[in-house]
mmCIF file of C-alpha atoms in Angstrom:
data_model
loop_
_atom_site.group_PDB
_atom_site.id
_atom_site.type_symbol
_atom_site.label_atom_id
_atom_site.label_comp_id
_atom_site.label_asym_id
_atom_site.label_seq_id
_atom_site.Cartn_x
_atom_site.Cartn_y
_atom_site.Cartn_z
ATOM 1 C CA ALA A 1 28.207 44.375 -175.622
ATOM 2 C CA GLN A 2 24.275 44.465 -176.690
ATOM 3 C CA ARG A 3 22.870 42.668 -173.439
ATOM 4 C CA VAL A 4 19.004 42.348 -172.674
ATOM 5 C CA THR A 5 18.507 41.894 -168.522
ATOM 6 C CA GLN A 6 14.866 40.650 -166.307
ATOM 7 C CA PRO A 7 16.212 41.113 -162.810
ATOM 8 C CA GLU A 8 13.354 39.005 -162.085
ATOM 9 C CA LYS A 9 12.656 35.234 -162.330
ATOM 10 C CA LEU A 10 9.597 35.048 -161.216
ATOM 11 C CA LEU A 11 6.588 37.334 -160.440
ATOM 12 C CA SER A 12 3.421 36.648 -158.272
ATOM 13 C CA VAL A 13 0.380 39.130 -157.763
ATOM 14 C CA PHE A 14 -2.960 38.917 -156.953
ATOM 15 C CA LYS A 15 -5.462 39.104 -159.120
ATOM 16 C CA GLY A 16 -6.923 43.122 -160.001
ATOM 17 C CA ALA A 17 -2.525 44.147 -158.451
ATOM 18 C CA PRO A 18 -1.193 45.985 -160.389
ATOM 19 C CA VAL A 19 1.760 44.279 -162.185
ATOM 20 C CA GLU A 20 5.670 45.557 -163.593
ATOM 21 C CA LEU A 21 7.932 43.313 -165.336
ATOM 22 C CA LYS A 22 11.337 44.877 -165.298
ATOM 23 C CA CYS A 23 13.474 45.063 -168.626
ATOM 24 C CA ASN A 24 16.413 46.868 -168.989
ATOM 25 C CA TYR A 25 19.177 46.659 -171.999
ATOM 26 C CA SER A 26 23.223 47.276 -173.265
ATOM 27 C CA TYR A 27 22.657 48.953 -176.323
ATOM 28 C CA SER A 28 24.893 51.426 -178.062
ATOM 29 C CA GLY A 29 22.530 51.947 -181.327
ATOM 30 C CA SER A 30 19.127 52.736 -181.432
ATOM 31 C CA PRO A 31 17.540 49.966 -179.841
ATOM 32 C CA GLU A 32 13.995 48.844 -181.108
ATOM 33 C CA LEU A 33 12.401 46.143 -178.334
ATOM 34 C CA PHE A 34 9.680 44.567 -178.261
ATOM 35 C CA TRP A 35 7.872 41.944 -175.025
ATOM 36 C CA TYR A 36 7.060 38.297 -176.366
ATOM 37 C CA VAL A 37 4.261 36.374 -174.061
ATOM 38 C CA GLN A 38 4.259 32.489 -173.954
ATOM 39 C CA TYR A 39 0.892 31.240 -172.525
ATOM 40 C CA SER A 40 1.277 28.108 -171.074
ATOM 41 C CA ARG A 41 1.792 24.537 -174.375
ATOM 42 C CA GLN A 42 1.583 27.792 -176.900
ATOM 43 C CA ARG A 43 4.264 29.843 -178.635
ATOM 44 C CA LEU A 44 5.954 32.370 -178.313
ATOM 45 C CA GLN A 45 3.764 35.840 -179.700
ATOM 46 C CA LEU A 46 4.632 39.287 -179.342
ATOM 47 C CA LEU A 47 3.509 41.404 -177.208
ATOM 48 C CA LEU A 48 4.037 45.159 -177.774
ATOM 49 C CA ARG A 49 6.905 46.902 -179.587
ATOM 50 C CA HIS A 50 8.558 50.107 -178.626
ATOM 51 C CA ILE A 51 7.830 52.340 -181.985
ATOM 52 C CA SER A 52 3.741 51.266 -182.052
ATOM 53 C CA ARG A 53 2.973 53.184 -178.253
ATOM 54 C CA GLU A 54 0.091 50.605 -178.267
ATOM 55 C CA SER A 55 -1.958 48.538 -175.109
ATOM 56 C CA ILE A 56 -2.189 45.151 -175.997
ATOM 57 C CA LYS A 57 -4.639 43.158 -173.389
ATOM 58 C CA GLY A 58 -3.813 46.258 -170.981
ATOM 59 C CA PHE A 59 -0.314 46.358 -170.880
ATOM 60 C CA THR A 60 1.889 49.100 -171.951
ATOM 61 C CA ALA A 61 5.549 49.433 -171.810
ATOM 62 C CA ASP A 62 7.929 52.780 -172.267
ATOM 63 C CA LEU A 63 10.852 53.429 -173.995
ATOM 64 C CA ASN A 64 13.185 55.392 -171.183
ATOM 65 C CA LYS A 65 16.594 55.770 -173.133
ATOM 66 C CA GLY A 66 18.266 57.644 -170.119
ATOM 67 C CA GLU A 67 17.619 54.614 -167.684
ATOM 68 C CA THR A 68 18.135 51.691 -170.607
ATOM 69 C CA SER A 69 14.882 49.660 -169.724
ATOM 70 C CA PHE A 70 11.687 48.628 -171.601
ATOM 71 C CA HIS A 71 9.184 48.190 -168.694
ATOM 72 C CA LEU A 72 6.637 45.988 -169.081
ATOM 73 C CA LYS A 73 3.429 47.400 -166.998
ATOM 74 C CA LYS A 74 -0.319 46.637 -166.250
ATOM 75 C CA PRO A 75 -2.534 48.936 -163.618
ATOM 76 C CA PHE A 76 -4.929 45.062 -163.189
ATOM 77 C CA ALA A 77 -3.317 42.586 -163.175
ATOM 78 C CA GLN A 78 -5.477 38.808 -164.234
ATOM 79 C CA GLU A 79 -5.117 35.158 -163.978
ATOM 80 C CA GLU A 80 -4.818 35.543 -167.377
ATOM 81 C CA ASP A 81 -2.460 36.883 -167.972
ATOM 82 C CA SER A 82 -0.100 34.844 -166.184
ATOM 83 C CA ALA A 83 2.861 33.440 -168.365
ATOM 84 C CA MET A 84 6.044 33.336 -169.785
ATOM 85 C CA TYR A 85 7.080 36.946 -170.758
ATOM 86 C CA TYR A 86 10.700 38.218 -172.576
ATOM 87 C CA CYS A 87 12.251 41.074 -173.310
ATOM 88 C CA ALA A 88 13.869 41.542 -176.595
ATOM 89 C CA LEU A 89 15.928 43.272 -178.431
ATOM 90 C CA SER A 90 16.329 44.209 -182.121
ATOM 91 C CA MET A 91 18.997 44.438 -183.582
ATOM 92 C CA ILE A 92 20.171 44.111 -187.621
ATOM 93 C CA GLY A 93 21.005 40.856 -187.724
ATOM 94 C CA ASP A 94 20.354 40.553 -184.405
ATOM 95 C CA MET A 95 18.077 40.006 -182.053
ATOM 96 C CA ARG A 96 18.756 39.051 -177.967
ATOM 97 C CA PHE A 97 16.925 38.184 -175.240
ATOM 98 C CA GLY A 98 15.987 38.576 -171.475
ATOM 99 C CA ALA A 99 16.266 35.049 -170.023
ATOM 100 C CA GLY A 100 12.698 35.856 -169.260
ATOM 101 C CA THR A 101 9.760 36.569 -166.385
ATOM 102 C CA ARG A 102 7.139 33.484 -165.208
ATOM 103 C CA LEU A 103 4.184 36.089 -163.798
ATOM 104 C CA THR A 104 1.803 34.108 -161.991
ATOM 105 C CA VAL A 105 -1.773 35.970 -161.311
ATOM 106 C CA LYS A 106 -3.628 34.262 -158.368
ATOM 107 C CA PRO A 107 -6.967 34.356 -157.704
ATOM 108 C CA ASP B 1 -2.625 30.978 -193.437
ATOM 109 C CA ALA B 2 -0.967 28.211 -190.659
ATOM 110 C CA GLY B 3 1.439 30.355 -189.544
ATOM 111 C CA VAL B 4 5.289 29.205 -189.515
ATOM 112 C CA THR B 5 5.516 25.408 -188.937
ATOM 113 C CA GLN B 6 8.340 23.632 -188.263
ATOM 114 C CA SER B 7 9.260 19.840 -188.540
ATOM 115 C CA PRO B 8 10.362 17.371 -186.530
ATOM 116 C CA THR B 9 8.316 18.245 -183.297
ATOM 117 C CA HIS B 10 10.901 15.996 -181.992
ATOM 118 C CA LEU B 11 14.006 14.101 -182.922
ATOM 119 C CA ILE B 12 16.280 12.115 -180.438
ATOM 120 C CA LYS B 13 20.031 11.998 -181.576
ATOM 121 C CA THR B 14 22.904 10.423 -180.042
ATOM 122 C CA ARG B 15 25.951 11.943 -179.645
ATOM 123 C CA GLY B 16 27.863 12.493 -182.754
ATOM 124 C CA GLN B 17 25.762 12.511 -184.728
ATOM 125 C CA GLN B 18 24.249 15.374 -187.606
ATOM 126 C CA VAL B 19 20.260 16.738 -187.432
ATOM 127 C CA THR B 20 19.030 18.157 -190.145
ATOM 128 C CA LEU B 21 15.620 20.715 -189.237
ATOM 129 C CA ARG B 22 13.320 22.282 -190.630
ATOM 130 C CA CYS B 23 11.605 25.227 -190.969
ATOM 131 C CA SER B 24 8.597 26.861 -193.242
ATOM 132 C CA PRO B 25 7.807 30.877 -192.999
ATOM 133 C CA ILE B 26 4.471 32.384 -193.258
ATOM 134 C CA SER B 27 3.325 33.174 -196.746
ATOM 135 C CA GLY B 28 4.964 36.360 -197.994
ATOM 136 C CA HIS B 29 7.536 36.465 -195.111
ATOM 137 C CA LYS B 30 10.959 36.575 -196.894
ATOM 138 C CA SER B 31 13.121 35.977 -193.721
ATOM 139 C CA VAL B 32 13.591 33.221 -191.921
ATOM 140 C CA SER B 33 16.030 32.888 -187.684
ATOM 141 C CA TRP B 34 17.144 30.325 -185.930
ATOM 142 C CA TYR B 35 17.335 30.554 -182.040
ATOM 143 C CA GLN B 36 18.244 27.477 -179.664
ATOM 144 C CA GLN B 37 16.437 27.721 -176.639
ATOM 145 C CA VAL B 38 17.903 26.132 -173.719
ATOM 146 C CA LEU B 39 15.485 25.482 -170.319
ATOM 147 C CA GLY B 40 15.134 27.755 -167.916
ATOM 148 C CA GLN B 41 16.944 30.278 -170.407
ATOM 149 C CA GLY B 42 15.496 33.057 -173.127
ATOM 150 C CA PRO B 43 16.009 32.147 -176.851
ATOM 151 C CA GLN B 44 19.510 32.819 -177.872
ATOM 152 C CA PHE B 45 20.221 33.855 -182.275
ATOM 153 C CA ILE B 46 21.641 31.011 -183.796
ATOM 154 C CA PHE B 47 21.489 32.557 -187.469
ATOM 155 C CA GLN B 48 18.768 35.296 -190.134
ATOM 156 C CA TYR B 49 18.516 34.764 -193.537
ATOM 157 C CA TYR B 50 16.666 37.629 -195.691
ATOM 158 C CA GLU B 51 16.331 36.580 -199.831
ATOM 159 C CA LYS B 52 18.465 33.308 -199.085
ATOM 160 C CA GLU B 53 21.607 35.609 -198.218
ATOM 161 C CA GLU B 54 22.573 35.257 -194.196
ATOM 162 C CA ARG B 55 22.494 38.530 -192.785
ATOM 163 C CA GLY B 56 22.975 36.951 -189.391
ATOM 164 C CA ARG B 57 25.041 34.643 -187.312
ATOM 165 C CA GLY B 58 25.055 34.467 -183.335
ATOM 166 C CA ASN B 59 27.773 32.754 -181.531
ATOM 167 C CA PHE B 60 27.598 29.216 -182.056
ATOM 168 C CA PRO B 61 30.388 27.257 -183.989
ATOM 169 C CA ASP B 62 30.820 26.418 -186.903
ATOM 170 C CA ARG B 63 28.558 22.939 -185.982
ATOM 171 C CA PHE B 64 25.459 25.148 -187.496
ATOM 172 C CA SER B 65 25.182 25.802 -190.628
ATOM 173 C CA ALA B 66 21.527 26.623 -192.306
ATOM 174 C CA ARG B 67 20.006 27.734 -195.238
ATOM 175 C CA GLN B 68 17.118 29.579 -196.633
ATOM 176 C CA PHE B 69 15.372 28.053 -200.428
ATOM 177 C CA PRO B 70 13.806 29.870 -203.304
ATOM 178 C CA ASN B 71 10.533 29.342 -201.806
ATOM 179 C CA TYR B 72 11.819 31.421 -198.005
ATOM 180 C CA SER B 73 11.520 28.261 -196.661
ATOM 181 C CA SER B 74 14.646 26.972 -194.192
ATOM 182 C CA GLU B 75 17.000 24.018 -193.077
ATOM 183 C CA LEU B 76 18.931 24.195 -189.578
ATOM 184 C CA ASN B 77 21.592 21.841 -189.706
ATOM 185 C CA VAL B 78 23.726 20.716 -187.039
ATOM 186 C CA ASN B 79 26.889 18.667 -187.131
ATOM 187 C CA ALA B 80 28.499 15.857 -184.452
ATOM 188 C CA LEU B 81 25.551 16.421 -181.261
ATOM 189 C CA LEU B 82 27.302 17.222 -178.327
ATOM 190 C CA LEU B 83 24.576 16.853 -175.501
ATOM 191 C CA GLY B 84 24.420 19.917 -174.322
ATOM 192 C CA ASP B 85 23.071 20.839 -178.180
ATOM 193 C CA SER B 86 19.825 19.266 -176.383
ATOM 194 C CA ALA B 87 17.347 22.166 -176.593
ATOM 195 C CA LEU B 88 14.047 23.612 -178.447
ATOM 196 C CA TYR B 89 14.941 24.916 -181.788
ATOM 197 C CA LEU B 90 12.512 27.612 -182.880
ATOM 198 C CA CYS B 91 12.509 28.920 -185.950
ATOM 199 C CA ALA B 92 10.790 33.109 -186.724
ATOM 200 C CA SER B 93 9.981 34.281 -190.019
ATOM 201 C CA SER B 94 8.975 38.386 -190.386
ATOM 202 C CA SER B 95 7.113 40.373 -193.443
ATOM 203 C CA PRO B 96 9.134 41.118 -196.847
ATOM 204 C CA GLY B 97 12.393 43.594 -195.417
ATOM 205 C CA THR B 98 14.464 43.510 -192.678
ATOM 206 C CA GLY B 99 14.419 41.206 -190.624
ATOM 207 C CA GLU B 100 13.850 44.144 -187.482
ATOM 208 C CA LYS B 101 10.034 43.541 -187.786
ATOM 209 C CA PRO B 102 8.012 41.811 -185.716
ATOM 210 C CA GLN B 103 8.989 38.117 -186.045
ATOM 211 C CA TYR B 104 6.735 35.200 -186.270
ATOM 212 C CA PHE B 105 7.362 31.575 -184.151
ATOM 213 C CA GLY B 106 6.950 28.695 -184.726
ATOM 214 C CA PRO B 107 5.685 26.373 -181.754
ATOM 215 C CA GLY B 108 10.143 24.938 -182.435
ATOM 216 C CA THR B 109 11.640 21.356 -182.940
ATOM 217 C CA ARG B 110 12.489 19.949 -179.369
ATOM 218 C CA LEU B 111 15.637 17.945 -180.133
ATOM 219 C CA LEU B 112 17.293 15.312 -176.872
ATOM 220 C CA VAL B 113 21.337 14.560 -177.506
ATOM 221 C CA LEU B 114 21.922 11.204 -175.636
#
């Protein structure tokens, strides 16, 4: 069955420290994966997608088909990165979200 | 463009009632998807519509239905409301083409069933 797992509900790091938010997926086809972010009192918004292989706000994510993972990384966390992060798997006519990880960056 | 808009923002209903939620996509977007987000969980896919046709349906009972209008706006209907239907209902639209493209979310409608 198609599934997205984010093993950490909460993640706390200090400003300037590296951060990695984990995402594992289960899908037999060719996955299209996204990271969405929700800042306090704002709507859910796209952070990045694996196809574009871009870096947004210093975040990157690499699709590892062997490990079925799509972890989100940033070398130096900033306080404004504090938010809820969701990993999502897109399929034809369906989209699966993980339960989310709340990232807190402490000063 | 104001982005995806949803109405109403909040709604209180009692068990057994029916509710209709509305969504207007970003101008030019032809695909609309609906999600239910219960507190502490990620969004759960309910429906996807493209060009007024249903393209996908999540694991929700038949009490949930939706439709898309010629102007690409959409309605989500929930009949015979249960306490467990209390959630944030999100609408998302995506650019011309299939729904696999990145989706843009509305602010949601918070439904409370008493």
